[in-house]
Short mmCIF file of C-alpha atoms and ligand atoms in Angstrom, two decimals:
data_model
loop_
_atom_site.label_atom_id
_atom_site.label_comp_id
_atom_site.label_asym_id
_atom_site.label_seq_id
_atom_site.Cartn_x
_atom_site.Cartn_y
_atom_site.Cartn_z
CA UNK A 1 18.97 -28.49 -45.61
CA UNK A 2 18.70 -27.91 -41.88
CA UNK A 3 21.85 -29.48 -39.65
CA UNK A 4 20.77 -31.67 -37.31
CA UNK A 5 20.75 -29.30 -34.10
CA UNK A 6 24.63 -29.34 -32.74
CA UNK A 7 25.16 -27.40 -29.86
CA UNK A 8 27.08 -24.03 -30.35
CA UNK A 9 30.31 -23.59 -28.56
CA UNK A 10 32.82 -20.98 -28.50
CA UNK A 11 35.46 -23.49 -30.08
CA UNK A 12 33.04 -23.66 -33.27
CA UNK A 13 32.83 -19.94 -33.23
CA UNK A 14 36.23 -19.80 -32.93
CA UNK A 15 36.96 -21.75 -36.09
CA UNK A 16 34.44 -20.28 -38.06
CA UNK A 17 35.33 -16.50 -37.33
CA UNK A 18 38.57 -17.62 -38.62
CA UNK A 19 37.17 -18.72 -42.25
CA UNK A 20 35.27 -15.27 -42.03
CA UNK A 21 38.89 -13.36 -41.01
CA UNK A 22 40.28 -14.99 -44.00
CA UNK A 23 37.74 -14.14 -46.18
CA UNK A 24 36.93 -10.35 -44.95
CA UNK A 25 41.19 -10.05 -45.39
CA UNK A 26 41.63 -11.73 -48.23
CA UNK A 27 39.71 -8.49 -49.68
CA UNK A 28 40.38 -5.84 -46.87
CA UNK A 29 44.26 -6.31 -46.64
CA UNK A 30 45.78 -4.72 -43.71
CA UNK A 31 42.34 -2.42 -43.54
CA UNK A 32 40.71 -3.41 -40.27
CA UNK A 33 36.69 -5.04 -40.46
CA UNK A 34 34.75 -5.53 -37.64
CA UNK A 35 32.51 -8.26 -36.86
CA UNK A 36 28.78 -7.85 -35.55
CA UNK A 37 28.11 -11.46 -34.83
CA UNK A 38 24.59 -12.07 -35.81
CA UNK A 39 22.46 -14.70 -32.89
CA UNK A 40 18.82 -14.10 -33.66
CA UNK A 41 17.22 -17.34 -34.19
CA UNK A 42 19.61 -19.12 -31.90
CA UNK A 43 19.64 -19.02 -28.70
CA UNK A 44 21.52 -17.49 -25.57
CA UNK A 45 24.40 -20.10 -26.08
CA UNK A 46 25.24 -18.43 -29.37
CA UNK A 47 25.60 -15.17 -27.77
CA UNK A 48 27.85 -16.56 -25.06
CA UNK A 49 30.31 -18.79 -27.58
CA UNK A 50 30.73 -15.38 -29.72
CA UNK A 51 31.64 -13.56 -26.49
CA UNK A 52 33.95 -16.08 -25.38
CA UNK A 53 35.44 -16.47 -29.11
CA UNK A 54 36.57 -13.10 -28.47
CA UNK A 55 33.42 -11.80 -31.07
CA UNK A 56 31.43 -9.36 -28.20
CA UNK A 57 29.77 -7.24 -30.89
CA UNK A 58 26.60 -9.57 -30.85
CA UNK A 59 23.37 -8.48 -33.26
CA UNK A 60 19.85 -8.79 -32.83
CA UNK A 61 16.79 -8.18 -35.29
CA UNK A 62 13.47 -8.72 -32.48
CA UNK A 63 13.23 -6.51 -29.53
CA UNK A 64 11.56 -9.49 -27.44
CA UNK A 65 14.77 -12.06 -28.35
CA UNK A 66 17.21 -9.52 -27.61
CA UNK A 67 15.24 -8.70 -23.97
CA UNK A 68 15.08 -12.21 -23.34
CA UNK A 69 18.62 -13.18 -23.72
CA UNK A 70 20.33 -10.14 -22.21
CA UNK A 71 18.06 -11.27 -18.90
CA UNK A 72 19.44 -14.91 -19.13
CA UNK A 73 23.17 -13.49 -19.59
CA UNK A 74 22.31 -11.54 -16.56
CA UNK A 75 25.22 -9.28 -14.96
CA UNK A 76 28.19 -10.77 -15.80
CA UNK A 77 30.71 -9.18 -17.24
CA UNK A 78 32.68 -11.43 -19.09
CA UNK A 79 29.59 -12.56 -20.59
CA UNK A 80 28.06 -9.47 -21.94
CA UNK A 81 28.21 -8.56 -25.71
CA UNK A 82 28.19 -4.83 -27.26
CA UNK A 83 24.87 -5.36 -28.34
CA UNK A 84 23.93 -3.97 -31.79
CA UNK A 85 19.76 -3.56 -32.98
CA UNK A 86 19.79 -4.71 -36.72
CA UNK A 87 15.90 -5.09 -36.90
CA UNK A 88 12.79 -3.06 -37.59
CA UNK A 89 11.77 -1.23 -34.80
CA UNK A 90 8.50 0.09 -33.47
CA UNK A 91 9.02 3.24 -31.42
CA UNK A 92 6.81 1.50 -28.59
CA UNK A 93 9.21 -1.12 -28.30
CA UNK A 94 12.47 2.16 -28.00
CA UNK A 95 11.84 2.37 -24.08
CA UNK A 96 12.42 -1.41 -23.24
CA UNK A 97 15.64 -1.99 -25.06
CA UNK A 98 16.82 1.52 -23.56
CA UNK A 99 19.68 0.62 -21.68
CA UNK A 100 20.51 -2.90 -23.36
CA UNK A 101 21.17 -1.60 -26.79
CA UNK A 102 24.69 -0.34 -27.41
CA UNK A 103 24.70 0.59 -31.26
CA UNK A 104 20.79 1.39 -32.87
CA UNK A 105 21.73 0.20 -36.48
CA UNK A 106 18.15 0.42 -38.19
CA UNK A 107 17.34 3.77 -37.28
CA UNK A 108 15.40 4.64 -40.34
CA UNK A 109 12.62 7.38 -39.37
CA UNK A 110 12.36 10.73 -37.93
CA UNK A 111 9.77 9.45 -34.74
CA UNK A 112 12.39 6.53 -34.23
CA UNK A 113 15.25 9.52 -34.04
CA UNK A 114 12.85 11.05 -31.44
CA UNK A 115 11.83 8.44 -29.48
CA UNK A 116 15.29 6.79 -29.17
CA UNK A 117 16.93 10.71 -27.85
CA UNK A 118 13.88 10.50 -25.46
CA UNK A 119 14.72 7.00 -24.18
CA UNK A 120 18.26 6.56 -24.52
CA UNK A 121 19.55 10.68 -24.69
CA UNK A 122 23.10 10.47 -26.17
CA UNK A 123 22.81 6.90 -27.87
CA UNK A 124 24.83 5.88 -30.48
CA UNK A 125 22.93 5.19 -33.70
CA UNK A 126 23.28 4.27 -37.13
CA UNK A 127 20.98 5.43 -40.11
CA UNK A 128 19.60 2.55 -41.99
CA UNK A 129 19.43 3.25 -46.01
CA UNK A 130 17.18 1.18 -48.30
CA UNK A 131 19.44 -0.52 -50.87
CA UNK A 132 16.81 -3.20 -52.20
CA UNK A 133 13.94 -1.36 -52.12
CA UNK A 134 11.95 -3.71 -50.69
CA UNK A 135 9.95 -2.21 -47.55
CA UNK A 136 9.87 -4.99 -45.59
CA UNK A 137 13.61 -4.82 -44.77
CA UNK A 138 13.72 -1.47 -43.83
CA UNK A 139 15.72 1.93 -44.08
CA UNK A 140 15.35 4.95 -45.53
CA UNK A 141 15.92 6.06 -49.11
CA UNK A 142 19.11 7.42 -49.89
CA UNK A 143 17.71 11.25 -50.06
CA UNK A 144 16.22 10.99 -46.66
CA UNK A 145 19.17 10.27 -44.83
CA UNK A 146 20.90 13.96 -44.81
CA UNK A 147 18.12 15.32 -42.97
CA UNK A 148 17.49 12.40 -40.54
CA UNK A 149 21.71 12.54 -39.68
CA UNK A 150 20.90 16.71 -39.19
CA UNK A 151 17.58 15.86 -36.95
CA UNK A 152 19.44 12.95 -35.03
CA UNK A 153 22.62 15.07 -34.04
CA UNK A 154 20.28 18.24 -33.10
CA UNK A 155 18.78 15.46 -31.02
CA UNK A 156 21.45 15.17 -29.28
CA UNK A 157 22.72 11.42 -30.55
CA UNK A 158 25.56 10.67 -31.65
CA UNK A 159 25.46 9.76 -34.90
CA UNK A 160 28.33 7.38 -36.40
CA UNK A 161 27.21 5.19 -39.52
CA UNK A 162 25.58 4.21 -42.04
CA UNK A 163 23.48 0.53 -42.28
CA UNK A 164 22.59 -0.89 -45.34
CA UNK A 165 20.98 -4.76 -46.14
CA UNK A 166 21.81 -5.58 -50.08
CA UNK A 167 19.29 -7.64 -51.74
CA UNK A 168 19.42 -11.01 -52.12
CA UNK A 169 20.74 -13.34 -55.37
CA UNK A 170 24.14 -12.27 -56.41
CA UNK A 171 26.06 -10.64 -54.34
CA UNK A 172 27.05 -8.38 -57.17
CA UNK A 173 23.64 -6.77 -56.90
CA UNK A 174 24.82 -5.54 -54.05
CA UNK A 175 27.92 -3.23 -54.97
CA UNK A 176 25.69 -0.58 -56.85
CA UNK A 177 23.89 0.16 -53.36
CA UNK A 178 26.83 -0.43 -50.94
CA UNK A 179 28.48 2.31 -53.18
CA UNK A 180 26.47 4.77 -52.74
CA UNK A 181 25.54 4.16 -48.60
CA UNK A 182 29.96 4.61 -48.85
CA UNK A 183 29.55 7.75 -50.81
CA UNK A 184 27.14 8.79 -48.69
CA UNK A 185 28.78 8.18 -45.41
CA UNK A 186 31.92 9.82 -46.77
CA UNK A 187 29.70 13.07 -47.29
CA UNK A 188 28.18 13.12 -44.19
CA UNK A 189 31.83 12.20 -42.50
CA UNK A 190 30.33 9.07 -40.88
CA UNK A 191 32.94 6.58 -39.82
CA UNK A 192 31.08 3.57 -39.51
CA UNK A 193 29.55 1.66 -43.19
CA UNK A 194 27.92 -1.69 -41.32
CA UNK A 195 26.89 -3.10 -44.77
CA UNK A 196 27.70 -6.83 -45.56
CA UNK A 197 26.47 -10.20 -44.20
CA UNK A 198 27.54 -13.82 -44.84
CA UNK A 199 26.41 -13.85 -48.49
CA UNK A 200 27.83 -10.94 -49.89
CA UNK A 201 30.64 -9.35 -47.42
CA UNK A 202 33.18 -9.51 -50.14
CA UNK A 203 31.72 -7.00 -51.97
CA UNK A 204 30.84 -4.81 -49.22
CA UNK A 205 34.51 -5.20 -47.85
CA UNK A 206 35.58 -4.18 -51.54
CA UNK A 207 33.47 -1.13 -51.44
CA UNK A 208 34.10 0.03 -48.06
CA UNK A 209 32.72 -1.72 -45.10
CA UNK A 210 33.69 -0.74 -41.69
CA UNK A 211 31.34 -3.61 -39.96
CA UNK A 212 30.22 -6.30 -41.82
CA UNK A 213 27.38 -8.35 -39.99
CA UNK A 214 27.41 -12.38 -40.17
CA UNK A 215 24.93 -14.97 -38.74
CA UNK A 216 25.00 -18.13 -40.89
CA UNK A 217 28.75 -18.32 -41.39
CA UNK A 218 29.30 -18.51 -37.86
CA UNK A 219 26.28 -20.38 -36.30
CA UNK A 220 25.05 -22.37 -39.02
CA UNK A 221 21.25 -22.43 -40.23
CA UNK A 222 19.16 -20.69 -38.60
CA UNK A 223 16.13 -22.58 -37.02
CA UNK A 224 12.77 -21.77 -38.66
CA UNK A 225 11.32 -18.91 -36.86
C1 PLP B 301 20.02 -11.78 -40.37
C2 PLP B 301 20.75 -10.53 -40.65
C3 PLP B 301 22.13 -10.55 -40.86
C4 PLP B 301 22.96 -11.81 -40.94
O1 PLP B 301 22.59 -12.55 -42.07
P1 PLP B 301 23.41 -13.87 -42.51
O2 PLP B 301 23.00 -14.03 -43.93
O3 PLP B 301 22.96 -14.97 -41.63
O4 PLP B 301 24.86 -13.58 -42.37
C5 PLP B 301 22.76 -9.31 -41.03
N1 PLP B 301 22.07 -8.15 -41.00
C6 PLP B 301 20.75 -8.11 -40.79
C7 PLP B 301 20.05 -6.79 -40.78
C8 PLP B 301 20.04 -9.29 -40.63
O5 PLP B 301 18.73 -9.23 -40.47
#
């Protein structure tokens, strides 16, 4: 089902992030949502048309991508995104994307805590909980995350949200785990609940969601990787 390949522009992303307004506040009401546009597998072009459509939290999932398209966006200002790190993370790869990364979303272990207050002292990070239980999408399990918020903070970052992925199929698999990451969050008086993508924000929105994160509503298929 892959499009043929039409070039992203900020007009497209324009008219898209409307649809996704509509949607996100046709559940939200007057409740504000933010929007981490979502550009891996496309490339810098996306990240420029979401800037320009006035969408300049941008996500990333692969250190290497991210790297790569910060240094083609180069210094200018009106070009560069908040950027937000959605993906697994090795702790080798911490020290590179110190200084691009804005918001650490998939902060899921204590040596990723450590390594990221050694890098980046003061960042902003979010915990990432396991809602599918599938390990190869990340996060921690929902008992974990109390101590890793406690070991962050003494760390010295500044910890602000919670990150979940819902698994995939209906989206009304999802509610059971976005509930708790929002029960959760509320405990641990985190602001931020960046749960939510193009499949399932609905739900998240209904349960809470601060941030919801979208890719394929905006930008369309993503190319095989
Ligand atoms: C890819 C991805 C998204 C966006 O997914 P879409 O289904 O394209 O909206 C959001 N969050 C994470 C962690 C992702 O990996």
């Amino acid at each position: 089902m892959t499009e043929a390949h039409v070039p992203i522009t900020a007009e497209i992303v324009r008219s898209r992030a409307a649809v996704l307004r509509t949607r996100i506040d046709s559940v939200a009401g007057d409740r504000p949502v933010g929007i981490v546009a979502v550009t891996k597998g496309f490339g810098v072009e996306a990240v420029r048309a979401s800037v320009a459509a006035g969408l300049v939290s941008v996500g990333e999932n692969y250190a290497q991508e991210l790297i790569a398209k910060a240094a083609d966006l180069g210094a200018d200002p009106a070009a560069a995104p908040e950027w937000h790190f959605l993906g697994r993370l090795q702790s080798n790869k911490v020290r590179q994307l110190a200084g691009i990364v804005d918001v650490w979303e998939s902060v899921d272990r204590a040596e990723l805590v450590d390594e990221i207050a050694k890098r980046s002292p003061g960042a902003t990070i979010f915990l990432q909980v396991n809602l599918s239980g599938e390990e190869q999408k990340g996060g921690a399990p929902l008992g974990d995350i109390p101590s890793l918020a406690a070991r962050a903070i003494d760390a010295g970052l500044r910890v602000t949200g919670l990150m979940g992925v819902g698994p995939a199929g209906d989206p009304e698999l999802a509610r059971p785990g976005f509930r708790d990451l929002v029960a959760m969050a509320d405990r641990l008086s985190l602001p931020e609940r960046s749960i939510g993508m193009s499949a399932d924000l609905e739900v998240a929105v209904e349960e809470g969601a601060t941030l919801v994160r979208v890719g394929h509503a905006l930008f369309g298929d993503r190319p095989p990787r």
